[in-house]
Coordinates of N, CA and C in Angstrom, one line a residue:
X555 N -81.5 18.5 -58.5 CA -81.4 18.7 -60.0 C -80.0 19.3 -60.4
X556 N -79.5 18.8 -61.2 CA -78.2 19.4 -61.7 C -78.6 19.8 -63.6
X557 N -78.3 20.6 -63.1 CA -78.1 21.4 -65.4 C -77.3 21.6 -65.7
X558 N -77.0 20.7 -67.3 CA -76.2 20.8 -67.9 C -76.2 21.6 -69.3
X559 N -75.4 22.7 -70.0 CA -75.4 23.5 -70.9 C -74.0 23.0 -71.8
X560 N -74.1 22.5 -72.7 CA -73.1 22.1 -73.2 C -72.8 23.7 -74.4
X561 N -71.5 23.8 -74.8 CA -71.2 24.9 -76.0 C -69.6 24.0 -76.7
X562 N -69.6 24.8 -77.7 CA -68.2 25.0 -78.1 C -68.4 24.0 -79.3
X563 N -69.6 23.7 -80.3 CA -69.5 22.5 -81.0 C -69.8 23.6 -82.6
X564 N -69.6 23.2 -83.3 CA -69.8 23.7 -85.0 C -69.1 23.5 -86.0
X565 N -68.6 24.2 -87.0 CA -68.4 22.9 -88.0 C -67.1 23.2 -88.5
X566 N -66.3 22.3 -88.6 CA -64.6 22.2 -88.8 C -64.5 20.9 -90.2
X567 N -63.9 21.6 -90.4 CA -63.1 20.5 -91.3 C -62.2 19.2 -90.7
X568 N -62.1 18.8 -92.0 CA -62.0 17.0 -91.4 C -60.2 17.6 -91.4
X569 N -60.1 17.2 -90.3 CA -58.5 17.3 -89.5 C -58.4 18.1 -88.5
X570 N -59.6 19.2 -88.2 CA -59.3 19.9 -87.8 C -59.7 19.6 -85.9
X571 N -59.8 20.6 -84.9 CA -60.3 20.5 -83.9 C -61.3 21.2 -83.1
X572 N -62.2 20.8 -82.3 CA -62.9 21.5 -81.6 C -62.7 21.3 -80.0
X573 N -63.0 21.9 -79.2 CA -63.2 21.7 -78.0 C -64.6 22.4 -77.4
X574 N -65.4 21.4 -76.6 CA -66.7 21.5 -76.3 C -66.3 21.4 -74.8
X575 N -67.3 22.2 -74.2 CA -67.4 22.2 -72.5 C -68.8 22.0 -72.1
X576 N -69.0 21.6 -70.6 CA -70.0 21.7 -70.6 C -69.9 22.3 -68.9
X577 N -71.1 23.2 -68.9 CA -71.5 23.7 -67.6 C -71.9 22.9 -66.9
X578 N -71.9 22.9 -65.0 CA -73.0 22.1 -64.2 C -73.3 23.1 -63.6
X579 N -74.4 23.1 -62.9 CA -75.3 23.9 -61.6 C -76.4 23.3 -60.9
X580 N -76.2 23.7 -60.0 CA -77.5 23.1 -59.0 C -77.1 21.9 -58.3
X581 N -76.2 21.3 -58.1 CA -75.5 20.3 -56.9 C -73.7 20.4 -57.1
X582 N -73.6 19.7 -56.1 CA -71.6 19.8 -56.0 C -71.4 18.8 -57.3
X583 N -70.8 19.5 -58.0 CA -70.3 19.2 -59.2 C -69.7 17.6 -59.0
X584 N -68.6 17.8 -58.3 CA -67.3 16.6 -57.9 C -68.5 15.4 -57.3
X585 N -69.3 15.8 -57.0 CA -70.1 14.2 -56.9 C -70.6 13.5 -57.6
X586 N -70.3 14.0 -59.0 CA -70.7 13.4 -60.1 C -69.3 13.3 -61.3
X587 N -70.0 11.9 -61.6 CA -68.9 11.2 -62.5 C -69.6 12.1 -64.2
X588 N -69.0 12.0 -64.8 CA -69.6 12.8 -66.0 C -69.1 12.5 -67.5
X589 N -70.0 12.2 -68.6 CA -70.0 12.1 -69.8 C -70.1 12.4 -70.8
X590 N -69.6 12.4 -72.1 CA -69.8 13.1 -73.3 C -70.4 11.6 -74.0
X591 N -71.7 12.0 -74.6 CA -72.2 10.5 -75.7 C -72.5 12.0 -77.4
X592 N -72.8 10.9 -77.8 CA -73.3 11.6 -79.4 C -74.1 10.5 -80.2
X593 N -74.8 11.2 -80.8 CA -76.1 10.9 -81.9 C -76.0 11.3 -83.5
X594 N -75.6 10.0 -84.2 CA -75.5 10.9 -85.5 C -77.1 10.7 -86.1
X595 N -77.1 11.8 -87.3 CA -78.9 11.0 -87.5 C -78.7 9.9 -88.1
X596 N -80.1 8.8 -87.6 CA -80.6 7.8 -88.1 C -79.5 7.0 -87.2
X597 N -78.9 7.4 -86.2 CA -78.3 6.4 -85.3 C -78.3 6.2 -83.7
X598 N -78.2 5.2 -83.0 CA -78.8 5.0 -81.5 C -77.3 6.2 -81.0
X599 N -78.0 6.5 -80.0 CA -77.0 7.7 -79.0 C -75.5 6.8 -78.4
X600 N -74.4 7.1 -78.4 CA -73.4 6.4 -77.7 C -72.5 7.0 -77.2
X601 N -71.9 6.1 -76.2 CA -70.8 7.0 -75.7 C -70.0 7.1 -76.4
X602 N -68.9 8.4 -75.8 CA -67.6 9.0 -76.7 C -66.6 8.7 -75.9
X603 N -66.8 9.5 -74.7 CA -65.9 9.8 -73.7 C -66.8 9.4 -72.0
X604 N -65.7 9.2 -70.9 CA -66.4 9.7 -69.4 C -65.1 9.5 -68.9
X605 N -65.7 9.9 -67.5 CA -64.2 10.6 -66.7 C -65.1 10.2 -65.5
X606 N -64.2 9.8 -63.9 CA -65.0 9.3 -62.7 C -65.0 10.9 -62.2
X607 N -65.4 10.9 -61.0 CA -65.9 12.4 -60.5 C -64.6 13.3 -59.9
X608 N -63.7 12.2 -59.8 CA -61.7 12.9 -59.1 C -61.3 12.9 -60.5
X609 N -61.7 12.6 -61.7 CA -61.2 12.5 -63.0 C -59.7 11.7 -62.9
X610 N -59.7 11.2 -62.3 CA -58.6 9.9 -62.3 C -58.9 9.1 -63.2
X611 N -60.1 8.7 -63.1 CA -59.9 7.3 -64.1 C -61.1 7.9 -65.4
X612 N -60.7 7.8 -66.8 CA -61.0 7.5 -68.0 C -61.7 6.9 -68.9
X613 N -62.5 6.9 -69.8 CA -62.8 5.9 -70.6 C -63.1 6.8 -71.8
X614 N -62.3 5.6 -73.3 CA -63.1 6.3 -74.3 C -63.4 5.0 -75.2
X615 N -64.5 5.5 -76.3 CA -64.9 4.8 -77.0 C -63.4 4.4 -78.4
X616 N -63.3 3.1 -78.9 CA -62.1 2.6 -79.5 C -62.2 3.7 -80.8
X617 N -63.2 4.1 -81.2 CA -63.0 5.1 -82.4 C -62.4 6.7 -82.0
X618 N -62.3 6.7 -80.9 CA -61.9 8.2 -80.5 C -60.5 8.2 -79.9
X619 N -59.9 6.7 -79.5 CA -58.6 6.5 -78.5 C -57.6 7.4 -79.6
X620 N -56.6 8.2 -78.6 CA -55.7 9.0 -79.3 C -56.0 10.7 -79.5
X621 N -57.3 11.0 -80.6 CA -57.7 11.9 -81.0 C -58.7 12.5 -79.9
X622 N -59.2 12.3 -78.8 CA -60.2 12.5 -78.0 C -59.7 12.3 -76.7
X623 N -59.8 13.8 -76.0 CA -59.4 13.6 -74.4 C -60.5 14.4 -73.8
X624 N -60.9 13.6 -72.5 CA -61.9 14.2 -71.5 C -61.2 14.5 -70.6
X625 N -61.6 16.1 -69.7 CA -60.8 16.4 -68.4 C -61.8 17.2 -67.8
X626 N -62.0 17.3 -66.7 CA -62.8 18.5 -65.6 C -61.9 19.2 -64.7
X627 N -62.8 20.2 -64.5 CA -62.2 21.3 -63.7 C -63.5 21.3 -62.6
X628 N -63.0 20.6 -61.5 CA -63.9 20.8 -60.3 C -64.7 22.5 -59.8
X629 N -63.2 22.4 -60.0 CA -63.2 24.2 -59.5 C -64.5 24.8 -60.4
X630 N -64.1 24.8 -61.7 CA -65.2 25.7 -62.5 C -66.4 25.0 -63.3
X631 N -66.5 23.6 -62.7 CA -67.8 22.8 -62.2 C -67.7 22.6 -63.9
X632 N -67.1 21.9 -64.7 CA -66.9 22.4 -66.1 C -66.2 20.7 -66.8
X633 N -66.9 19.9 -67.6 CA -66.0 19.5 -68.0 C -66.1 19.7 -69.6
X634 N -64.6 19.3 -69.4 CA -63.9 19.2 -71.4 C -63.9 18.0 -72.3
X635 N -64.3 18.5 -73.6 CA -64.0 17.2 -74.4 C -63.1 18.0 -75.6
X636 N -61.5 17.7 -75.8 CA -60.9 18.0 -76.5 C -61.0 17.4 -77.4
X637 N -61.4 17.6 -78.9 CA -61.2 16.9 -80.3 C -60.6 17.3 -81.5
X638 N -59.6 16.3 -81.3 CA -58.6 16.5 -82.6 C -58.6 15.6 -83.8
X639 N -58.1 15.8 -85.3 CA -58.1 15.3 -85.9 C -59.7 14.5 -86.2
X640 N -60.4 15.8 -86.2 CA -61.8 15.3 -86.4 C -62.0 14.4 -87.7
X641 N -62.8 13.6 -87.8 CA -63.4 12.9 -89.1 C -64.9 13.4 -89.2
X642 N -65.3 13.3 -90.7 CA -66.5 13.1 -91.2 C -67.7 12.5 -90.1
X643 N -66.9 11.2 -89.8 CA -67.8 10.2 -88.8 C -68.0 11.0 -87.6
X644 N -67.6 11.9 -87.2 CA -67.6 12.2 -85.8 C -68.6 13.4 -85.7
X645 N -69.6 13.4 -87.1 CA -70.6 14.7 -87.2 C -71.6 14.1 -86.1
X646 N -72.1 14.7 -85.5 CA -73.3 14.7 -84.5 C -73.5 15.2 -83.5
X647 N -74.8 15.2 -82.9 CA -75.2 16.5 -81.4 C -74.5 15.6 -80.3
X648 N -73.2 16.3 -80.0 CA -72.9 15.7 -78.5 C -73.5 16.1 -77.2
X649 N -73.5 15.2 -76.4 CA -74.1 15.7 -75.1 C -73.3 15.2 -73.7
X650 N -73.6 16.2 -73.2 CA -73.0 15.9 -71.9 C -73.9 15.3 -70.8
X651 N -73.5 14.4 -69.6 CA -74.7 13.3 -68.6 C -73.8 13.3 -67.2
X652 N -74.4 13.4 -66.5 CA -74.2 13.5 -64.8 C -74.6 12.1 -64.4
X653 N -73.6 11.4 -63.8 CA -74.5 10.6 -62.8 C -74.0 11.0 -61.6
X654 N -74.9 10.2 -60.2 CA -74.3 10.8 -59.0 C -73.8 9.4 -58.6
X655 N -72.6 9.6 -58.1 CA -71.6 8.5 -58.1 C -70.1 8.5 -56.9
X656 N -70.7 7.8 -55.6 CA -69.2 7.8 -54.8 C -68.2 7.2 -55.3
X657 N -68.3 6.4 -56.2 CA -67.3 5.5 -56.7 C -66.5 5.9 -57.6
X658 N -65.5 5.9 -57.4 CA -64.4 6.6 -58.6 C -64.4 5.8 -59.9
X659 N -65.2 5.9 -60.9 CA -64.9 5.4 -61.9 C -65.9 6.1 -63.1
X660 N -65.7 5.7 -64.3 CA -66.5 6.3 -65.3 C -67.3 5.4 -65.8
X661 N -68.3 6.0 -66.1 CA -69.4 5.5 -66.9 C -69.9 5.3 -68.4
X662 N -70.1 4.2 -69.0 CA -70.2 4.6 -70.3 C -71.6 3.8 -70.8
X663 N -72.3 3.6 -70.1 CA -74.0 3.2 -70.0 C -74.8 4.4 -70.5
X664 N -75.7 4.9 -71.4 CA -76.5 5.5 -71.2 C -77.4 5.2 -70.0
X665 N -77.7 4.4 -69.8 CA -78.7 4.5 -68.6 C -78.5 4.7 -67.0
X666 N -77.3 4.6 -67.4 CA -76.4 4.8 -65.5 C -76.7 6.5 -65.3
X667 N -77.2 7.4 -66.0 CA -77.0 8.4 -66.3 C -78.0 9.1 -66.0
X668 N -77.7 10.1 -64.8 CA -79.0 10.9 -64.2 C -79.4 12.3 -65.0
X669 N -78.3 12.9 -65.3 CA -79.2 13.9 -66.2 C -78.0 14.7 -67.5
X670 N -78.7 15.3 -68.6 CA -78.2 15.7 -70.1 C -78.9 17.0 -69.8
X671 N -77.3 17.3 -70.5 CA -77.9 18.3 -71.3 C -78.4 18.5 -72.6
X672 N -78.4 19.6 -73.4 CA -79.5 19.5 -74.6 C -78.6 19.1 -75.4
X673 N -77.8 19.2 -75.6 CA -76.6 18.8 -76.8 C -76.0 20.3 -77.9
X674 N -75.0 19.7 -77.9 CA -74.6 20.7 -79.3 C -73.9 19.8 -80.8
X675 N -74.3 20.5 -81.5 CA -74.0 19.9 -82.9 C -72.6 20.2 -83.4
X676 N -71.8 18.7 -83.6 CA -70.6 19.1 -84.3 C -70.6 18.4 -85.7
X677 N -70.4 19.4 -86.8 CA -70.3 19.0 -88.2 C -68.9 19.0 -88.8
X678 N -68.3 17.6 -89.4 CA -67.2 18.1 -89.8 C -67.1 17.6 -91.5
X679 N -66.4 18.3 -91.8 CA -66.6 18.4 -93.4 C -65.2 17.8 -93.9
X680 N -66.0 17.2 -95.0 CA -64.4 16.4 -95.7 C -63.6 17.1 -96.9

């Protein structure tokens, strides 16, 4: 089992930025490739961001390219989602997803995805 606690989400103004983390515990972190998706209401869950498990290789969703960077810290079992130049559109509970993965690459499937955490809510205001 691996658990995920995501923090760092609440409500900013439209331009402004946040940065969200999320904790792992309970298996070797670096074995897992790891992602940020989000849910606005009345909409299906999607990805944002993922990163492979050496965080070499990247992916973001085309509405976030520029303004949105994902990075981990093996060491402190921890990854980042930096967000800048927030928009209105970008209000919703982000969440972080574990898969377990030798392959160096990221994932942007919800279903490839072994475990979430609860999510946190980012609101931003226009």
């Amino acid at each position: 089992q691996v658990q995920l606690v995501e923090s760092g989400g609440g409500l900013v103004q439209a331009g402004g930025s946040l940065r969200l983390s999320c904790a792992a515990s309970g298996r070797t972190f670096s074995n897992y490739a790891m992602g940020w998706f989000r849910q606005a209401p009345g909409k299906e869950r999607e990805s944002v961001a993922a990163i492979s498990w050496s965080g070499g290789r990247t992916n973001y969703q085309d509405s976030v390219k520029g303004r949105f960077t994902i990075s981990r810290d093996n060491a402190k079992n921890t990854v980042y989602l930096q967000m800048n130049s927030l928009k209105p559109e970008d209000t919703a509970v982000y969440y972080c997803a574990a898969k377990y993965s030798s392959a160096a690459l990221p994932y942007t499937s919800i279903s490839a995805y072994d475990y979430w955490g609860q999510g946190t809510q980012v609101t931003v205001s226009s």
